[in-house]
Amino acid sequence: MTEKPTVLFVCVHNAGRSQMAAGWLRHLAGDTVEVRSAGSEPTDRINPAAVEAMAEVGIDITDQTPTRLTWDTAEASDVIVTMGCGDACPVFPGKRYEDWTLADPAGQPLDLVREIRDDIRTRVVDLLAGLRRAR
């Protein structure tokens, strides 16, 4: 792993789970980790409920845009975390993978999106601790 690890969060639409995870990691890691997110079938905008849930904890993800997952992005990442994209998320040999089973916040009430947000935070904290131990 490089001095500054690169983490890629991937979900189908790159509008909810992966954006919240990226927001948490940027917030918690500062500039010690390069953070990316992408989707196998990105939508045109971030889920407004995800934006609202993250804003409640002081994290602004409104400047992010759903992005299509590319081979180059995955290849340039040290850790790839997938969230519910199943076979749509390709496997890249030699990469560290984590697959997080999380509910999709799309179309869900804000209370459920908050639960997903908090679950993601716990997982990001654990991921960051592992990255710091690996250095």
PDB file of N, CA and C in Angstrom, residues 25-94:
ATOM      1  N   LEU A  25     -15.357   9.128   5.259  1.00  0.00           N
ATOM      2  CA  LEU A  25     -13.915   8.905   5.246  1.00  0.00           C
ATOM      3  C   LEU A  25     -13.158  10.218   5.044  1.00  0.00           C
ATOM      4  N   ARG A  26     -13.645  11.071   4.172  1.00  0.00           N
ATOM      5  CA  ARG A  26     -12.992  12.391   4.010  1.00  0.00           C
ATOM      6  C   ARG A  26     -13.004  13.151   5.326  1.00  0.00           C
ATOM      7  N   HIS A  27     -14.134  13.113   6.008  1.00  0.00           N
ATOM      8  CA  HIS A  27     -14.301  13.834   7.275  1.00  0.00           C
ATOM      9  C   HIS A  27     -13.381  13.283   8.361  1.00  0.00           C
ATOM     10  N   LEU A  28     -13.321  11.962   8.473  1.00  0.00           N
ATOM     11  CA  LEU A  28     -12.567  11.337   9.555  1.00  0.00           C
ATOM     12  C   LEU A  28     -11.071  11.221   9.274  1.00  0.00           C
ATOM     13  N   ALA A  29     -10.702  11.064   8.016  1.00  0.00           N
ATOM     14  CA  ALA A  29      -9.286  10.846   7.674  1.00  0.00           C
ATOM     15  C   ALA A  29      -8.562  12.117   7.264  1.00  0.00           C
ATOM     16  N   GLY A  30      -9.312  13.157   6.934  1.00  0.00           N
ATOM     17  CA  GLY A  30      -8.667  14.370   6.439  1.00  0.00           C
ATOM     18  C   GLY A  30      -7.911  14.078   5.163  1.00  0.00           C
ATOM     19  N   ASP A  31      -6.691  14.563   5.075  1.00  0.00           N
ATOM     20  CA  ASP A  31      -5.910  14.369   3.849  1.00  0.00           C
ATOM     21  C   ASP A  31      -4.985  13.149   3.923  1.00  0.00           C
ATOM     22  N   THR A  32      -5.224  12.254   4.889  1.00  0.00           N
ATOM     23  CA  THR A  32      -4.358  11.085   5.022  1.00  0.00           C
ATOM     24  C   THR A  32      -4.768   9.924   4.107  1.00  0.00           C
ATOM     25  N   VAL A  33      -5.946  10.018   3.509  1.00  0.00           N
ATOM     26  CA  VAL A  33      -6.450   8.985   2.621  1.00  0.00           C
ATOM     27  C   VAL A  33      -7.034   9.666   1.383  1.00  0.00           C
ATOM     28  N   GLU A  34      -6.738   9.113   0.215  1.00  0.00           N
ATOM     29  CA  GLU A  34      -7.384   9.595  -0.999  1.00  0.00           C
ATOM     30  C   GLU A  34      -8.699   8.834  -1.127  1.00  0.00           C
ATOM     31  N   VAL A  35      -9.787   9.565  -1.260  1.00  0.00           N
ATOM     32  CA  VAL A  35     -11.121   8.972  -1.251  1.00  0.00           C
ATOM     33  C   VAL A  35     -11.776   9.148  -2.613  1.00  0.00           C
ATOM     34  N   ARG A  36     -12.340   8.046  -3.120  1.00  0.00           N
ATOM     35  CA  ARG A  36     -13.057   8.067  -4.399  1.00  0.00           C
ATOM     36  C   ARG A  36     -14.377   7.334  -4.220  1.00  0.00           C
ATOM     37  N   SER A  37     -15.329   7.646  -5.083  1.00  0.00           N
ATOM     38  CA  SER A  37     -16.563   6.865  -5.117  1.00  0.00           C
ATOM     39  C   SER A  37     -17.032   6.790  -6.559  1.00  0.00           C
ATOM     40  N   ALA A  38     -17.764   5.708  -6.851  1.00  0.00           N
ATOM     41  CA  ALA A  38     -18.235   5.500  -8.216  1.00  0.00           C
ATOM     42  C   ALA A  38     -19.418   4.540  -8.190  1.00  0.00           C
ATOM     43  N   GLY A  39     -20.092   4.455  -9.335  1.00  0.00           N
ATOM     44  CA  GLY A  39     -21.230   3.554  -9.442  1.00  0.00           C
ATOM     45  C   GLY A  39     -21.202   2.774 -10.733  1.00  0.00           C
ATOM     46  N   SER A  40     -21.767   1.578 -10.693  1.00  0.00           N
ATOM     47  CA  SER A  40     -21.840   0.760 -11.909  1.00  0.00           C
ATOM     48  C   SER A  40     -22.881   1.318 -12.874  1.00  0.00           C
ATOM     49  N   GLU A  41     -23.902   1.983 -12.347  1.00  0.00           N
ATOM     50  CA  GLU A  41     -24.934   2.642 -13.156  1.00  0.00           C
ATOM     51  C   GLU A  41     -25.278   3.974 -12.491  1.00  0.00           C
ATOM     52  N   PRO A  42     -24.383   4.961 -12.553  1.00  0.00           N
ATOM     53  CA  PRO A  42     -24.604   6.201 -11.806  1.00  0.00           C
ATOM     54  C   PRO A  42     -25.858   6.954 -12.260  1.00  0.00           C
ATOM     55  N   THR A  43     -26.483   7.572 -11.296  1.00  0.00           N
ATOM     56  CA  THR A  43     -27.649   8.402 -11.565  1.00  0.00           C
ATOM     57  C   THR A  43     -27.191   9.834 -11.827  1.00  0.00           C
ATOM     58  N   ASP A  44     -28.121  10.742 -12.002  1.00  0.00           N
ATOM     59  CA  ASP A  44     -27.745  12.120 -12.347  1.00  0.00           C
ATOM     60  C   ASP A  44     -27.487  13.015 -11.145  1.00  0.00           C
ATOM     61  N   ARG A  45     -27.871  12.571  -9.930  1.00  0.00           N
ATOM     62  CA  ARG A  45     -27.612  13.404  -8.750  1.00  0.00           C
ATOM     63  C   ARG A  45     -27.605  12.563  -7.493  1.00  0.00           C
ATOM     64  N   ILE A  46     -27.038  13.118  -6.442  1.00  0.00           N
ATOM     65  CA  ILE A  46     -26.981  12.444  -5.153  1.00  0.00           C
ATOM     66  C   ILE A  46     -28.376  12.434  -4.533  1.00  0.00           C
ATOM     67  N   ASN A  47     -28.680  11.357  -3.832  1.00  0.00           N
ATOM     68  CA  ASN A  47     -29.950  11.201  -3.137  1.00  0.00           C
ATOM     69  C   ASN A  47     -30.116  12.348  -2.131  1.00  0.00           C
ATOM     70  N   PRO A  48     -31.191  13.150  -2.254  1.00  0.00           N
ATOM     71  CA  PRO A  48     -31.392  14.275  -1.328  1.00  0.00           C
ATOM     72  C   PRO A  48     -31.481  13.837   0.140  1.00  0.00           C
ATOM     73  N   ALA A  49     -32.028  12.657   0.412  1.00  0.00           N
ATOM     74  CA  ALA A  49     -32.096  12.181   1.793  1.00  0.00           C
ATOM     75  C   ALA A  49     -30.697  11.883   2.339  1.00  0.00           C
ATOM     76  N   ALA A  50     -29.800  11.381   1.496  1.00  0.00           N
ATOM     77  CA  ALA A  50     -28.418  11.145   1.916  1.00  0.00           C
ATOM     78  C   ALA A  50     -27.732  12.473   2.212  1.00  0.00           C
ATOM     79  N   VAL A  51     -27.968  13.460   1.372  1.00  0.00           N
ATOM     80  CA  VAL A  51     -27.400  14.797   1.596  1.00  0.00           C
ATOM     81  C   VAL A  51     -27.891  15.352   2.931  1.00  0.00           C
ATOM     82  N   GLU A  52     -29.198  15.238   3.175  1.00  0.00           N
ATOM     83  CA  GLU A  52     -29.776  15.763   4.410  1.00  0.00           C
ATOM     84  C   GLU A  52     -29.244  15.021   5.637  1.00  0.00           C
ATOM     85  N   ALA A  53     -29.182  13.702   5.564  1.00  0.00           N
ATOM     86  CA  ALA A  53     -28.688  12.914   6.694  1.00  0.00           C
ATOM     87  C   ALA A  53     -27.240  13.261   7.021  1.00  0.00           C
ATOM     88  N   MET A  54     -26.422  13.432   5.998  1.00  0.00           N
ATOM     89  CA  MET A  54     -25.018  13.786   6.236  1.00  0.00           C
ATOM     90  C   MET A  54     -24.895  15.214   6.770  1.00  0.00           C
ATOM     91  N   ALA A  55     -25.724  16.121   6.284  1.00  0.00           N
ATOM     92  CA  ALA A  55     -25.693  17.505   6.772  1.00  0.00           C
ATOM     93  C   ALA A  55     -26.021  17.563   8.264  1.00  0.00           C
ATOM     94  N   GLU A  56     -26.873  16.668   8.723  1.00  0.00           N
ATOM     95  CA  GLU A  56     -27.234  16.626  10.144  1.00  0.00           C
ATOM     96  C   GLU A  56     -26.034  16.340  11.036  1.00  0.00           C
ATOM     97  N   VAL A  57     -25.009  15.691  10.500  1.00  0.00           N
ATOM     98  CA  VAL A  57     -23.800  15.406  11.283  1.00  0.00           C
ATOM     99  C   VAL A  57     -22.631  16.297  10.855  1.00  0.00           C
ATOM    100  N   GLY A  58     -22.953  17.363  10.133  1.00  0.00           N
ATOM    101  CA  GLY A  58     -21.950  18.361   9.774  1.00  0.00           C
ATOM    102  C   GLY A  58     -21.084  18.027   8.573  1.00  0.00           C
ATOM    103  N   ILE A  59     -21.538  17.106   7.725  1.00  0.00           N
ATOM    104  CA  ILE A  59     -20.759  16.729   6.543  1.00  0.00           C
ATOM    105  C   ILE A  59     -21.534  17.113   5.295  1.00  0.00           C
ATOM    106  N   ASP A  60     -20.923  17.957   4.481  1.00  0.00           N
ATOM    107  CA  ASP A  60     -21.552  18.457   3.255  1.00  0.00           C
ATOM    108  C   ASP A  60     -21.082  17.629   2.061  1.00  0.00           C
ATOM    109  N   ILE A  61     -22.015  16.915   1.438  1.00  0.00           N
ATOM    110  CA  ILE A  61     -21.662  16.134   0.247  1.00  0.00           C
ATOM    111  C   ILE A  61     -22.329  16.710  -1.006  1.00  0.00           C
ATOM    112  N   THR A  62     -22.819  17.938  -0.909  1.00  0.00           N
ATOM    113  CA  THR A  62     -23.526  18.532  -2.050  1.00  0.00           C
ATOM    114  C   THR A  62     -22.621  18.806  -3.240  1.00  0.00           C
ATOM    115  N   ASP A  63     -21.306  18.859  -3.031  1.00  0.00           N
ATOM    116  CA  ASP A  63     -20.393  19.138  -4.144  1.00  0.00           C
ATOM    117  C   ASP A  63     -19.984  17.882  -4.907  1.00  0.00           C
ATOM    118  N   GLN A  64     -20.494  16.736  -4.503  1.00  0.00           N
ATOM    119  CA  GLN A  64     -20.144  15.476  -5.160  1.00  0.00           C
ATOM    120  C   GLN A  64     -21.115  15.180  -6.304  1.00  0.00           C
ATOM    121  N   THR A  65     -20.632  14.467  -7.296  1.00  0.00           N
ATOM    122  CA  THR A  65     -21.430  14.097  -8.459  1.00  0.00           C
ATOM    123  C   THR A  65     -21.291  12.600  -8.699  1.00  0.00           C
ATOM    124  N   PRO A  66     -22.409  11.900  -8.900  1.00  0.00           N
ATOM    125  CA  PRO A  66     -22.301  10.483  -9.225  1.00  0.00           C
ATOM    126  C   PRO A  66     -21.406  10.271 -10.449  1.00  0.00           C
ATOM    127  N   THR A  67     -20.535   9.278 -10.353  1.00  0.00           N
ATOM    128  CA  THR A  67     -19.515   9.015 -11.360  1.00  0.00           C
ATOM    129  C   THR A  67     -19.542   7.545 -11.752  1.00  0.00           C
ATOM    130  N   ARG A  68     -19.303   7.259 -13.011  1.00  0.00           N
ATOM    131  CA  ARG A  68     -19.267   5.878 -13.486  1.00  0.00           C
ATOM    132  C   ARG A  68     -17.955   5.211 -13.067  1.00  0.00           C
ATOM    133  N   LEU A  69     -18.072   3.980 -12.594  1.00  0.00           N
ATOM    134  CA  LEU A  69     -16.901   3.184 -12.253  1.00  0.00           C
ATOM    135  C   LEU A  69     -16.130   2.852 -13.520  1.00  0.00           C
ATOM    136  N   THR A  70     -14.837   3.130 -13.496  1.00  0.00           N
ATOM    137  CA  THR A  70     -13.981   2.794 -14.637  1.00  0.00           C
ATOM    138  C   THR A  70     -12.876   1.848 -14.178  1.00  0.00           C
ATOM    139  N   TRP A  71     -12.339   1.146 -15.140  1.00  0.00           N
ATOM    140  CA  TRP A  71     -11.220   0.245 -14.863  1.00  0.00           C
ATOM    141  C   TRP A  71     -10.061   1.018 -14.254  1.00  0.00           C
ATOM    142  N   ASP A  72      -9.738   2.179 -14.823  1.00  0.00           N
ATOM    143  CA  ASP A  72      -8.606   2.971 -14.342  1.00  0.00           C
ATOM    144  C   ASP A  72      -8.781   3.398 -12.891  1.00  0.00           C
ATOM    145  N   THR A  73      -9.991   3.812 -12.522  1.00  0.00           N
ATOM    146  CA  THR A  73     -10.245   4.235 -11.145  1.00  0.00           C
ATOM    147  C   THR A  73     -10.035   3.079 -10.184  1.00  0.00           C
ATOM    148  N   ALA A  74     -10.585   1.925 -10.528  1.00  0.00           N
ATOM    149  CA  ALA A  74     -10.425   0.753  -9.666  1.00  0.00           C
ATOM    150  C   ALA A  74      -8.966   0.314  -9.599  1.00  0.00           C
ATOM    151  N   GLU A  75      -8.306   0.295 -10.740  1.00  0.00           N
ATOM    152  CA  GLU A  75      -6.914  -0.136 -10.813  1.00  0.00           C
ATOM    153  C   GLU A  75      -6.005   0.756  -9.961  1.00  0.00           C
ATOM    154  N   ALA A  76      -6.338   2.038  -9.857  1.00  0.00           N
ATOM    155  CA  ALA A  76      -5.517   2.992  -9.113  1.00  0.00           C
ATOM    156  C   ALA A  76      -5.868   3.051  -7.622  1.00  0.00           C
ATOM    157  N   SER A  77      -6.763   2.189  -7.174  1.00  0.00           N
ATOM    158  CA  SER A  77      -7.196   2.198  -5.773  1.00  0.00           C
ATOM    159  C   SER A  77      -6.567   1.032  -5.013  1.00  0.00           C
ATOM    160  N   ASP A  78      -6.243   1.272  -3.745  1.00  0.00           N
ATOM    161  CA  ASP A  78      -5.673   0.227  -2.899  1.00  0.00           C
ATOM    162  C   ASP A  78      -6.763  -0.650  -2.296  1.00  0.00           C
ATOM    163  N   VAL A  79      -7.865  -0.031  -1.909  1.00  0.00           N
ATOM    164  CA  VAL A  79      -8.970  -0.724  -1.260  1.00  0.00           C
ATOM    165  C   VAL A  79     -10.245  -0.393  -2.028  1.00  0.00           C
ATOM    166  N   ILE A  80     -11.031  -1.432  -2.329  1.00  0.00           N
ATOM    167  CA  ILE A  80     -12.311  -1.238  -3.009  1.00  0.00           C
ATOM    168  C   ILE A  80     -13.396  -1.784  -2.105  1.00  0.00           C
ATOM    169  N   VAL A  81     -14.327  -0.902  -1.736  1.00  0.00           N
ATOM    170  CA  VAL A  81     -15.444  -1.285  -0.882  1.00  0.00           C
ATOM    171  C   VAL A  81     -16.705  -1.242  -1.730  1.00  0.00           C
ATOM    172  N   THR A  82     -17.345  -2.403  -1.884  1.00  0.00           N
ATOM    173  CA  THR A  82     -18.579  -2.478  -2.663  1.00  0.00           C
ATOM    174  C   THR A  82     -19.768  -2.533  -1.715  1.00  0.00           C
ATOM    175  N   MET A  83     -20.895  -2.019  -2.227  1.00  0.00           N
ATOM    176  CA  MET A  83     -22.113  -1.926  -1.412  1.00  0.00           C
ATOM    177  C   MET A  83     -23.319  -2.240  -2.280  1.00  0.00           C
ATOM    178  N   GLY A  84     -23.663  -3.485  -2.350  1.00  0.00           N
ATOM    179  CA  GLY A  84     -24.904  -3.853  -3.006  1.00  0.00           C
ATOM    180  C   GLY A  84     -24.916  -3.859  -4.513  1.00  0.00           C
ATOM    181  N   CYS A  85     -23.767  -3.857  -5.159  1.00  0.00           N
ATOM    182  CA  CYS A  85     -23.811  -3.868  -6.623  1.00  0.00           C
ATOM    183  C   CYS A  85     -23.604  -5.255  -7.207  1.00  0.00           C
ATOM    184  N   GLY A  86     -23.355  -6.231  -6.360  1.00  0.00           N
ATOM    185  CA  GLY A  86     -23.277  -7.622  -6.801  1.00  0.00           C
ATOM    186  C   GLY A  86     -22.388  -7.826  -8.012  1.00  0.00           C
ATOM    187  N   ASP A  87     -22.901  -8.528  -9.010  1.00  0.00           N
ATOM    188  CA  ASP A  87     -22.120  -8.840 -10.205  1.00  0.00           C
ATOM    189  C   ASP A  87     -21.802  -7.615 -11.053  1.00  0.00           C
ATOM    190  N   ALA A  88     -22.501  -6.507 -10.809  1.00  0.00           N
ATOM    191  CA  ALA A  88     -22.235  -5.287 -11.575  1.00  0.00           C
ATOM    192  C   ALA A  88     -20.913  -4.639 -11.174  1.00  0.00           C
ATOM    193  N   CYS A  89     -20.368  -5.040 -10.029  1.00  0.00           N
ATOM    194  CA  CYS A  89     -19.068  -4.533  -9.589  1.00  0.00           C
ATOM    195  C   CYS A  89     -18.001  -5.532  -9.999  1.00  0.00           C
ATOM    196  N   PRO A  90     -17.182  -5.194 -10.960  1.00  0.00           N
ATOM    197  CA  PRO A  90     -16.166  -6.135 -11.408  1.00  0.00           C
ATOM    198  C   PRO A  90     -15.088  -6.362 -10.356  1.00  0.00           C
ATOM    199  N   VAL A  91     -14.414  -7.479 -10.464  1.00  0.00           N
ATOM    200  CA  VAL A  91     -13.324  -7.814  -9.555  1.00  0.00           C
ATOM    201  C   VAL A  91     -12.005  -7.432 -10.220  1.00  0.00           C
ATOM    202  N   PHE A  92     -11.156  -6.782  -9.468  1.00  0.00           N
ATOM    203  CA  PHE A  92      -9.858  -6.360  -9.967  1.00  0.00           C
ATOM    204  C   PHE A  92      -8.796  -7.105  -9.179  1.00  0.00           C
ATOM    205  N   PRO A  93      -8.050  -7.994  -9.822  1.00  0.00           N
ATOM    206  CA  PRO A  93      -7.057  -8.819  -9.126  1.00  0.00           C
ATOM    207  C   PRO A  93      -6.038  -7.976  -8.358  1.00  0.00           C
ATOM    208  N   GLY A  94      -5.663  -8.467  -7.199  1.00  0.00           N
ATOM    209  CA  GLY A  94      -4.631  -7.820  -6.410  1.00  0.00           C
ATOM    210  C   GLY A  94      -5.109  -6.688  -5.529  1.00  0.00           C
TER     211      GLY A  94
END
